[in-house]
Each structure stands twice: as structure tokens, then as C-alpha cells.
């Protein structure tokens, strides 16, 4: 028997290319969820005065949302958990990791810009994990692309079949509203940040439609709706749940238009917590025993307390405060006296949490990304790969008196998954690999402010780091010998080849056919 507590949970992330409107949409959801009273309370991710994601000094300084936060609320009997993701693409890895903890995703696309680089990458991760996706085309109050062209673009660029569930009537200054294709009603646009527009039931065959939006637009809409029904198959929830088709909504997050339809449909069709794959077996959400994994560690949530918070996704059963849980990697039992859950603007201690929920566990170095907690079972959750970094620098100690602090700082920051550390086997130097320039600055800043250590960066020209393995021990040895200057170990002691150019990597792949080159740490 399915557990109703778990069935009613909807754990998801809103993702977008920066500036598409993720923050605005999140804010409107919180408004519907009663978590905030007025629009504008959650500022764009440049200055989130009240949003819980405004945690780090550096975030305020640099004007980006660095950390991941969780927002939760009850809506129409559902428990909605929104996982916020960093607004800056240098923190893409953080976002990818967050996607391992969600059961579905809403992708926001700017109607004028269409699919942008970051949208494409995020969709790739969703596709890899077969995460169900809903698309929200935003900013229809501005001049947007032709909706049919947009549909084709989404389908082609995101490599997923799409199915419009609402349809826009013009855009920009001429924007009249959207027609709801499954409820068959018209939602007329009236720019407002606060008011939710009234819906009008209109039979599109009748002259009432002409009266509402004018005869020319009425005819156009009738034609377009006919075309849609002809081109797109009936929306099938099962296909959506399998990640094969993405329903599409149009609206304007800023004007709170089309958002309620999106949210209402979302809670109805989005999946409740899904089974999670562990190395040993598949874990079902309604199993009676608690299991969970750490997908994110954040420092300085509360600037008055320097401790970290480890975010744990509950995969099955019920988590109870103060109950003994088994930390598989440390092989030890732990109790958590102050687990937290997150509201829009505050966090509170919770006594219990169910599969699908995210809980914050106070952490002073006990957790690493990917750690598993159980009621005693030896389980290891998979699916938290590190991706091959794209930027590399040598990290050097800039204060000889603080060697220990630096080592500890680097160690803990790597546990948090801020970046990846490789040790060159030839010269013993430490190399930090990231996906964006900004992470180097974050590391330097945090080492100084949290660990009282100073580092210096030195350039190293590398193209990619890839994990290598082979069943042919002799060939592996030969490779390592040939490339000895470019061989490194990751923190788990695995062999990593640091290729200094795409050409070198290609040649290596050709010359050593029995060696497998991996671009994520999970293989
Ligand atoms: P992000 O989190 O995806 O980066 O996007 P965010 O919501 O911060 O929105 C980026 C910009 O786009 C903001 O403007 C926001 O007001 C605007 N925006 C969001 N949704 C809509 C919409 O439906 N219509 C229009 N016309 N604009 C929209 P900004 O000038 O950068 O910030 P702000 O000064 O308005 O806060």
C-alpha cells in the first residue's frame, strides 16, 4: 500500500539559463504556497534580501546565487519541495548534483531568446536520468518568437518531444493571454504582479471568442488550435513520467500570468518520490526503513555559526529526529538532534521527514557528497558523478605558517564538492579543477574567511582530466609510463590522465585501445 505522506510529495527543481526568470517563477510559487505575502519579496538572484539562498557573503558581493537552498510549502494537499539552484553557470556542477535529488524539473525558457546554452546542458542531465520535465515559456509580455517556431526549437535543441498545454495569443504589447488546451478556457492577460487573472470559459467556436479578443485574432487562434491538435499527439501523462514528452506552458512570471495553471498541473501530474538506485539494489520510497544520501554541503548558512549543513535527500521511509542512523562510509551510528527543514525565509527543526523531503543536517566535517545514511543496511547510492573539470590551476600556499589550515580547508571544501583536487604524480603538486573561473575565487575567499589560510593560484595549461582504467594491466602500466608527467590521482586514489590538448587526448585514445577514458568519475 502506497504511503499517502510520500504520495503527496513533489520534489523538484526550477532550472534555467540565467535571466530567463527562474527567480520570478519561484517567487510566484511561494506566493501561491502562502510562504510570502507580496510579490517582490524574493528579489531577483542579484539581491535576494529575504530568500534563504542569500547565505554567503560572497554571494552578496558578487551578486550571484551561489548556494542551493530548499523551499517547501503545502499546496492543495500536496507537499511541494522546491530545490533552488545557483543562478550562475560557473556553479553548474552544483546544479547537476541538485538534479540527482529531484523527482522532476521545470525548465524556464525566455520566449524571446529560446533555448540557450545552459538550458541545453541542464536538459542533457535530465535526459541522462530520465527526469520528467515541464517547460515554461516565460516573458510573453515581451515580443517573443513565433510559438510554433519555439516548439520546433525546443524539440530539436532539447531533444525531447513537446506538447503545448497552453497556447499564447500574440506576445509583447499585443499579448492577449493564453488558451488552455486541456481545460478549454481562455485566460486573459492583464499585467499585474499581484492579481491572479480570472479565467473565462469560452467555447472557441462561438462569437464570444471574437468579442473577447477581436475577430482577426479569434480566427487565427482557431486555426492554430486546429493545427496543434493535428500536429501533436494527445498529451499522455505516462510519456511525461518516462521523460519522453515535455508539456509546455506559456506565461509571464513577472506578471504572475500562467503560473497558477502551471502549478496546478504540476502538482497533479508530477511524480511523487521515485525509486532510487543504490549499488546494491533499487530502493523504493515507501519501504518502511529510512535511507538517504547527502547531495550537497553548504557552509555558513547562518553567518553567526560557522558550521556546515549537509543536505540529505530522504530516499525511503521516515526520518526521525534523534533516532540512531548508520553512516555507511564511517561505519558508525549517529543521531541528529537538530535536523532542519527550510521554509522560504527561515529554517526550523523538524521531528520527522518522509521520502522525498530534504533535510539539513548540521555537519562539522563528518559528511562528504554521496554519503549514505540507513537504519543499518550497507547501501551506497549511485548517481552523484563528478564531471571532468574544464579549468585547472595549481594551488600553492601563500602563508608558510598556515600549512595545516590550508590543507584542512582544501580537504573540507573538496568534501563539499566545491571543486576537484588532483595530485600530479610527477611533481607532487596539487591541481584544482573547476567548471568556472568563479570557483577559484570562491575557494580563495573561503579559505581565507573560514580557515584562516591563504592560497595562491599558478597557471597550468590543461585541456581535460579523465579517469582511466583497463583490464590490460600491462597496457595501463605502459600508458602511465609514457605519460608520467601527466598522471595524477584523484582523492579516492584513482588514476587520472591530465590531457593538455584535445589532440593529445585523441592520440592517446587511438594509441591505447585497451584503455577506457572516462569523463565522469562514475563508470
Ligand atoms: P533568473 O532567476 O532566471 O536569473 O531570472 P529572474 O527571475 O531574476 O529574472 C531576470 C529578469 O527578467 C528580471 O529583470 C526579471 O524582472 C525579468 N523577468 C522575469 N520574468 C519576466 C516576465 O515574465 N516578463 C518580463 N518582462 N520580465 C521578466 P531585472 O531587470 O534583471 O531585475 P528586476 O530589477 O526586475 O528585479
XYZ file of C-alpha atoms and ligand atoms in Angstrom:
559
model
C 0.000 0.000 0.000
C 1.341 3.352 -1.005
C 2.017 5.725 1.852
C -0.120 8.889 1.440
C 2.529 11.033 3.161
C 5.026 10.057 0.479
C 2.484 10.084 -2.360
C 1.692 13.741 -1.749
C 5.274 14.913 -2.037
C 6.544 16.767 -5.103
C 10.280 17.357 -5.006
C 11.617 19.280 -7.978
C 13.931 21.986 -9.227
C 13.298 25.014 -11.393
C 16.211 25.423 -13.769
C 17.006 27.966 -16.450
C 19.674 29.833 -18.266
C 20.485 32.918 -16.135
C 17.914 35.699 -16.529
C 15.189 33.551 -18.060
C 13.011 34.092 -14.989
C 13.716 31.275 -12.549
C 13.702 33.550 -9.512
C 10.487 35.263 -10.581
C 8.743 31.953 -11.111
C 9.987 30.554 -7.789
C 8.678 33.658 -6.088
C 5.214 33.271 -7.598
C 5.113 29.640 -6.489
C 5.951 30.743 -2.954
C 3.175 33.308 -3.198
C 0.646 30.602 -4.091
C 2.056 28.405 -1.355
C 1.436 31.170 1.178
C 5.115 31.345 2.057
C 5.393 35.003 1.187
C 2.633 37.594 1.173
C 3.657 40.035 -1.521
C 5.391 39.676 -4.810
C 8.765 41.312 -4.859
C 9.738 39.745 -1.540
C 12.158 37.465 -3.283
C 14.333 39.708 -5.335
C 15.977 38.563 -8.499
C 19.014 36.486 -7.700
C 21.116 39.602 -7.739
C 19.918 40.769 -4.339
C 17.862 38.186 -2.571
C 17.154 40.077 0.605
C 14.798 37.590 2.139
C 15.291 34.410 0.179
C 17.014 31.653 2.024
C 19.579 31.352 -0.720
C 21.198 34.581 0.390
C 23.682 32.820 2.575
C 27.193 33.669 1.732
C 28.968 36.959 1.891
C 30.497 36.244 -1.411
C 27.104 35.882 -2.924
C 26.175 39.387 -1.859
C 29.484 40.730 -3.021
C 29.382 39.165 -6.390
C 25.677 39.375 -6.895
C 25.046 35.776 -7.707
C 23.212 32.997 -6.051
C 25.951 30.596 -5.137
C 24.363 28.065 -2.889
C 21.498 25.687 -3.228
C 18.556 26.099 -0.913
C 15.284 24.303 -0.427
C 11.877 25.866 -0.164
C 8.824 23.949 0.866
C 5.142 24.559 1.260
C 1.770 22.863 1.259
C -0.477 23.416 -1.721
C -3.856 21.784 -2.404
C -2.940 18.920 -0.118
C 0.431 18.401 -1.788
C 3.745 18.955 -0.100
C 5.902 20.902 -2.529
C 9.691 20.880 -2.133
C 11.499 23.268 -4.476
C 15.249 22.882 -4.692
C 16.797 26.153 -5.715
C 19.898 26.037 -7.846
C 22.716 28.532 -8.342
C 21.945 31.299 -10.780
C 25.454 31.412 -12.159
C 26.738 28.944 -14.693
C 30.150 28.676 -13.073
C 28.304 26.666 -10.461
C 26.735 24.331 -12.963
C 28.200 21.318 -11.196
C 26.214 22.269 -8.125
C 23.073 22.330 -10.198
C 23.825 18.969 -11.793
C 24.234 17.482 -8.346
C 20.998 19.007 -7.138
C 19.281 17.343 -10.077
C 20.197 13.974 -8.580
C 17.945 14.781 -5.619
C 14.796 15.797 -7.506
C 11.974 13.749 -8.957
C 11.111 16.207 -11.706
C 12.158 19.520 -13.218
C 10.573 22.693 -14.551
C 12.682 24.377 -17.225
C 12.121 28.094 -17.752
C 12.817 29.433 -21.221
C 12.836 33.079 -22.258
C 10.250 33.411 -25.060
C 12.413 35.856 -26.969
C 15.694 34.028 -26.595
C 14.518 30.450 -26.880
C 16.885 27.674 -25.882
C 20.213 28.952 -24.503
C 23.464 27.128 -23.694
C 22.739 26.398 -20.068
C 19.222 25.160 -20.864
C 20.709 22.662 -23.257
C 23.237 21.325 -20.726
C 20.648 21.049 -17.969
C 18.351 19.124 -20.261
C 21.186 16.735 -21.054
C 21.470 15.881 -17.368
C 17.695 15.413 -17.141
C 17.739 13.159 -20.163
C 20.555 11.059 -18.706
C 18.458 10.480 -15.613
C 15.098 10.304 -17.438
C 13.783 13.075 -15.221
C 10.270 14.229 -16.185
C 10.387 17.788 -17.483
C 7.803 20.570 -17.838
C 8.728 23.633 -19.896
C 7.542 27.152 -19.033
C 7.998 29.716 -21.810
C 8.357 32.987 -19.944
C 8.236 36.718 -20.704
C 5.337 36.508 -23.154
C 4.541 40.114 -22.237
C 7.610 40.913 -24.305
C 7.999 40.371 -28.026
C 8.584 36.614 -28.300
C 9.433 34.179 -31.063
C 6.601 32.612 -33.028
C 5.192 29.862 -30.779
C 5.329 27.186 -33.486
C 8.966 28.053 -34.189
C 9.602 27.869 -30.453
C 8.047 24.416 -30.255
C 10.321 23.206 -33.070
C 13.331 24.793 -31.411
C 12.570 23.196 -28.049
C 12.060 19.816 -29.643
C 15.231 20.000 -31.683
C 17.575 21.692 -29.233
C 16.447 19.845 -26.133
C 15.976 16.543 -27.938
C 12.630 15.787 -26.377
C 9.106 15.654 -27.808
C 6.982 18.581 -26.675
C 3.249 19.054 -26.220
C 1.743 22.526 -25.621
C -0.873 22.562 -22.865
C -1.498 26.281 -23.101
C -1.181 28.428 -26.218
C -0.350 32.142 -26.368
C -2.386 34.727 -28.197
C 0.278 37.057 -29.577
C 3.111 38.430 -27.454
C 4.642 41.723 -26.339
C 2.311 44.732 -26.291
C -0.271 42.720 -28.268
C -0.236 39.813 -25.787
C -3.840 38.880 -25.044
C -3.402 35.833 -22.891
C -3.273 32.088 -23.215
C -5.776 29.479 -24.238
C -5.803 26.448 -22.002
C -5.829 23.417 -24.270
C -6.935 20.838 -21.746
C -9.416 22.868 -19.711
C -10.609 24.647 -22.856
C -10.784 28.052 -21.319
C -9.325 31.408 -22.064
C -7.060 33.192 -19.646
C -6.965 36.876 -20.485
C -3.830 38.814 -19.729
C -3.858 41.809 -17.517
C -0.440 42.929 -16.404
C -0.160 42.696 -12.655
C 2.326 41.365 -10.206
C -0.222 40.578 -7.535
C -3.567 39.741 -9.048
C -4.369 36.367 -10.438
C -6.441 36.832 -13.552
C -9.954 35.463 -13.858
C -10.419 32.673 -16.315
C -13.244 32.821 -18.808
C -14.891 29.754 -20.163
C -15.115 30.360 -23.860
C -16.311 27.972 -26.498
C -13.883 28.804 -29.274
C -16.492 28.014 -31.913
C -18.795 30.799 -30.698
C -18.684 34.529 -31.460
C -17.833 35.118 -27.804
C -14.214 34.446 -28.639
C -14.390 37.155 -31.309
C -15.878 39.517 -28.788
C -13.126 38.790 -26.295
C -10.040 39.068 -28.466
C -11.297 40.509 -31.758
C -12.320 38.617 -34.904
C -8.874 38.547 -36.510
C -7.106 37.032 -33.508
C -10.052 34.727 -32.878
C -9.744 33.284 -36.373
C -6.008 32.983 -36.042
C -6.360 31.160 -32.717
C -8.942 28.745 -34.127
C -6.568 27.950 -36.975
C -3.613 27.462 -34.669
C -5.522 25.236 -32.259
C -6.631 23.071 -35.145
C -3.039 22.818 -36.296
C -1.846 21.886 -32.790
C -4.389 19.099 -32.487
C -3.279 17.874 -35.902
C 0.462 18.037 -35.286
C 0.795 16.981 -31.658
C -0.472 13.739 -30.224
C -2.798 13.857 -27.225
C -0.853 14.603 -24.026
C -0.047 11.354 -22.263
C 0.962 11.635 -18.595
C 2.758 8.291 -18.731
C 5.016 9.528 -21.522
C 5.769 12.625 -19.481
C 6.609 10.496 -16.436
C 9.002 8.432 -18.529
C 10.765 11.610 -19.641
C 9.690 11.122 -23.259
C 7.470 14.149 -23.712
C 7.562 17.595 -22.111
C 4.332 19.573 -21.664
C 4.767 23.265 -22.463
C 3.121 26.271 -20.791
C 3.283 29.933 -21.780
C 3.115 32.895 -19.456
C 4.813 35.734 -17.694
C 6.306 35.001 -14.303
C 6.814 38.660 -13.543
C 3.138 39.361 -14.102
C 2.062 36.188 -12.355
C 0.396 35.107 -15.527
C 0.048 31.463 -16.496
C 1.780 30.485 -13.276
C -1.237 29.112 -11.452
C -2.099 26.808 -14.365
C 1.462 25.622 -14.352
C 1.483 24.952 -10.612
C -1.936 23.260 -10.632
C -0.976 20.969 -13.472
C 2.425 20.378 -11.969
C 1.150 19.076 -8.619
C -1.358 16.853 -10.396
C 0.942 15.221 -12.936
C 4.453 15.464 -11.487
C 5.778 12.273 -9.935
C 5.821 11.586 -6.225
C 9.228 10.352 -4.977
C 10.663 7.835 -7.395
C 12.681 4.699 -6.691
C 16.385 5.404 -6.213
C 19.146 3.167 -7.483
C 21.775 2.099 -4.962
C 24.778 -0.016 -5.904
C 23.275 -2.954 -4.085
C 19.602 -2.663 -5.079
C 16.746 -0.374 -6.031
C 15.319 1.445 -3.032
C 11.577 2.118 -3.108
C 10.284 5.280 -1.433
C 7.603 3.533 0.616
C 9.909 0.973 2.174
C 9.438 1.241 5.938
C 13.098 1.818 6.741
C 14.804 5.156 6.331
C 17.544 5.644 3.754
C 19.001 8.869 2.390
C 22.051 10.403 0.778
C 23.959 13.658 1.009
C 23.875 15.591 -2.257
C 25.054 18.982 -1.113
C 27.050 20.565 1.686
C 26.881 24.284 2.360
C 28.911 26.413 4.671
C 27.818 29.489 6.556
C 24.084 29.204 6.246
C 23.916 31.148 9.425
C 26.765 33.659 9.468
C 26.769 33.566 13.286
C 27.649 29.904 13.289
C 30.444 28.738 11.138
C 29.250 25.145 10.816
C 28.203 23.492 7.588
C 24.879 21.980 6.705
C 24.717 18.721 4.807
C 21.586 18.365 2.670
C 20.149 14.888 2.809
C 17.542 13.618 0.388
C 15.300 11.089 2.114
C 15.002 8.200 -0.351
C 12.771 5.869 1.627
C 10.768 5.585 4.803
C 10.607 8.098 7.583
C 13.463 10.031 9.127
C 13.012 10.709 12.840
C 14.877 13.206 14.961
C 17.276 11.639 17.486
C 16.887 8.154 16.052
C 20.126 6.210 15.514
C 21.183 6.102 11.863
C 24.043 4.319 10.225
C 26.682 6.357 8.395
C 27.829 3.745 5.907
C 31.200 5.240 4.888
C 32.277 5.843 8.509
C 30.725 2.574 9.667
C 29.252 4.287 12.674
C 25.916 5.162 14.198
C 24.858 8.774 14.527
C 21.920 10.666 15.983
C 20.725 14.017 14.778
C 19.199 16.220 17.420
C 18.569 19.259 15.262
C 17.712 18.336 11.706
C 16.223 21.289 9.853
C 13.739 21.879 7.127
C 13.519 25.039 5.156
C 10.738 27.489 4.662
C 11.059 30.403 2.299
C 12.657 32.648 4.834
C 13.592 30.519 7.778
C 14.645 27.094 8.800
C 13.013 25.103 11.538
C 13.905 21.993 13.468
C 11.833 19.030 12.400
C 10.893 15.863 14.201
C 10.307 13.765 11.139
C 10.675 13.786 7.395
C 9.455 11.452 4.683
C 10.822 10.091 1.444
C 11.063 12.980 -0.986
C 11.936 15.530 1.675
C 15.242 17.297 2.014
C 16.615 17.747 5.499
C 19.553 19.782 6.632
C 21.960 18.015 8.994
C 24.495 20.051 10.939
C 27.901 18.974 9.763
C 31.363 19.555 11.043
C 33.300 17.514 8.615
C 31.507 14.165 9.005
C 29.904 14.217 5.598
C 31.032 14.004 2.029
C 28.919 14.369 -1.073
C 27.373 10.994 -1.821
C 27.417 9.662 1.755
C 24.600 7.264 2.569
C 22.578 7.025 5.799
C 20.459 3.970 6.598
C 18.941 2.065 9.518
C 21.866 -0.342 9.381
C 21.927 -1.634 5.836
C 25.168 -1.370 3.847
C 23.898 0.702 0.949
C 25.675 3.020 -1.423
C 23.619 5.389 -3.527
C 24.900 5.968 -7.006
C 24.393 8.763 -9.432
C 26.485 11.537 -7.986
C 29.200 11.709 -10.578
C 31.871 14.367 -10.729
C 32.219 15.712 -14.231
C 35.579 16.286 -15.803
C 36.509 19.855 -14.858
C 37.213 22.392 -17.552
C 39.587 24.783 -15.811
C 42.723 23.944 -13.875
C 45.152 25.748 -11.604
C 47.956 24.765 -9.297
C 47.116 25.699 -5.738
C 50.042 26.945 -3.636
C 50.347 28.002 -0.028
C 50.718 31.772 0.298
C 51.353 31.747 4.045
C 54.000 29.248 5.220
C 52.744 29.484 8.823
C 49.306 28.214 7.834
C 50.156 24.997 6.016
C 47.875 22.895 8.224
C 44.923 25.254 7.941
C 45.295 25.277 4.186
C 45.383 21.500 3.939
C 42.302 21.192 6.157
C 40.469 23.887 4.230
C 41.175 22.301 0.876
C 40.140 18.928 2.216
C 36.803 20.138 3.525
C 35.999 22.258 0.508
C 36.595 19.237 -1.702
C 34.308 17.152 0.544
C 31.660 19.757 -0.112
C 32.176 19.272 -3.807
C 33.220 22.865 -4.444
C 35.864 21.679 -6.905
C 38.049 18.648 -7.586
C 41.562 18.016 -6.394
C 44.179 16.084 -8.321
C 47.713 15.413 -7.208
C 50.220 15.292 -10.009
C 52.243 12.104 -9.569
C 55.296 13.554 -11.286
C 55.889 16.692 -9.219
C 53.515 16.134 -6.292
C 51.785 19.461 -6.873
C 48.122 19.937 -6.138
C 45.855 20.876 -9.011
C 42.341 22.202 -8.511
C 39.862 21.593 -11.319
C 36.598 23.544 -11.667
C 33.903 24.238 -14.218
C 34.202 28.018 -13.920
C 36.613 30.793 -13.068
C 34.437 31.987 -10.213
C 35.023 28.845 -8.195
C 38.702 29.689 -7.838
C 37.679 32.978 -6.288
C 35.175 31.284 -4.000
C 37.834 28.830 -2.827
C 40.349 31.591 -2.157
C 37.755 33.665 -0.311
C 36.503 30.790 1.793
C 39.993 29.548 2.666
C 40.742 32.990 3.980
C 37.475 33.600 5.824
C 36.708 30.161 7.160
C 40.102 28.535 7.567
C 42.381 31.484 8.044
C 44.586 30.225 5.241
C 45.834 31.916 2.128
C 46.388 30.367 -1.244
C 47.922 31.452 -4.498
C 46.996 30.211 -7.954
C 49.501 29.302 -10.595
C 48.614 28.601 -14.177
C 48.698 25.127 -15.611
C 47.685 24.547 -19.158
C 45.388 21.537 -19.295
C 42.502 20.597 -21.506
C 40.705 17.838 -19.622
C 41.105 15.401 -16.776
C 39.872 11.903 -17.457
C 39.697 8.848 -15.322
C 41.399 5.863 -16.911
C 41.062 2.134 -16.371
C 41.844 -1.014 -18.264
C 41.590 -4.786 -17.979
C 45.019 -4.945 -19.567
C 47.384 -4.225 -16.686
C 50.456 -4.155 -18.919
C 48.978 -1.587 -21.272
C 47.851 0.548 -18.341
C 51.389 0.487 -16.954
C 52.832 1.335 -20.350
C 50.452 4.274 -20.655
C 51.298 5.593 -17.223
C 54.988 5.312 -18.016
C 54.653 7.111 -21.332
C 52.515 9.881 -19.806
C 54.208 10.031 -16.414
C 54.302 13.822 -16.403
C 50.565 13.976 -16.923
C 49.396 11.337 -14.496
C 47.566 12.319 -11.342
C 45.482 10.745 -8.596
C 42.074 11.961 -7.510
C 41.091 11.986 -3.843
C 39.974 8.379 -3.998
C 43.397 7.402 -5.342
C 42.114 6.668 -8.835
C 44.281 7.211 -11.887
C 43.571 10.402 -13.762
C 45.141 11.436 -17.039
C 45.586 15.197 -17.450
C 45.485 15.834 -21.164
C 46.962 19.145 -22.223
C 45.116 19.321 -25.513
C 42.251 17.729 -27.381
C 44.739 16.400 -29.910
C 46.876 14.695 -27.280
C 43.780 13.082 -25.800
C 42.650 11.854 -29.200
C 46.076 10.383 -29.948
C 46.158 8.683 -26.569
C 42.740 7.148 -27.214
C 43.963 5.882 -30.581
C 47.297 4.535 -29.372
C 45.928 2.807 -26.301
C 42.843 0.977 -27.468
C 42.526 -1.152 -24.341
C 42.300 1.809 -22.035
C 38.952 3.334 -21.230
C 38.896 7.116 -20.826
C 36.007 8.362 -18.654
C 34.762 11.923 -18.469
C 32.730 11.479 -15.329
C 34.033 9.928 -12.137
C 31.301 7.317 -12.174
C 31.853 4.439 -14.523
P 16.754 34.218 -13.198
O 16.470 33.883 -11.783
O 16.428 33.118 -14.146
O 18.119 34.763 -13.442
O 15.752 35.374 -13.655
P 14.950 36.468 -12.817
O 13.685 35.909 -12.300
O 15.863 37.145 -11.862
O 14.568 37.418 -13.997
C 15.537 38.073 -14.788
C 14.981 39.389 -15.279
O 13.851 39.152 -16.104
C 14.499 40.289 -14.149
O 14.686 41.632 -14.557
C 13.003 39.998 -14.103
O 12.262 41.049 -13.570
C 12.719 39.803 -15.582
N 11.534 38.964 -15.816
C 11.234 37.777 -15.258
N 10.053 37.315 -15.731
C 9.596 38.231 -16.592
C 8.424 38.335 -17.393
O 7.544 37.470 -17.391
N 8.308 39.447 -18.158
C 9.256 40.430 -18.185
N 9.028 41.473 -18.971
N 10.365 40.360 -17.446
C 10.545 39.280 -16.653
P 15.861 42.514 -13.991
O 15.706 43.838 -14.624
O 17.148 41.808 -14.182
O 15.593 42.556 -12.456
P 14.487 43.355 -11.651
O 15.078 44.699 -11.477
O 13.235 43.377 -12.472
O 14.340 42.590 -10.395
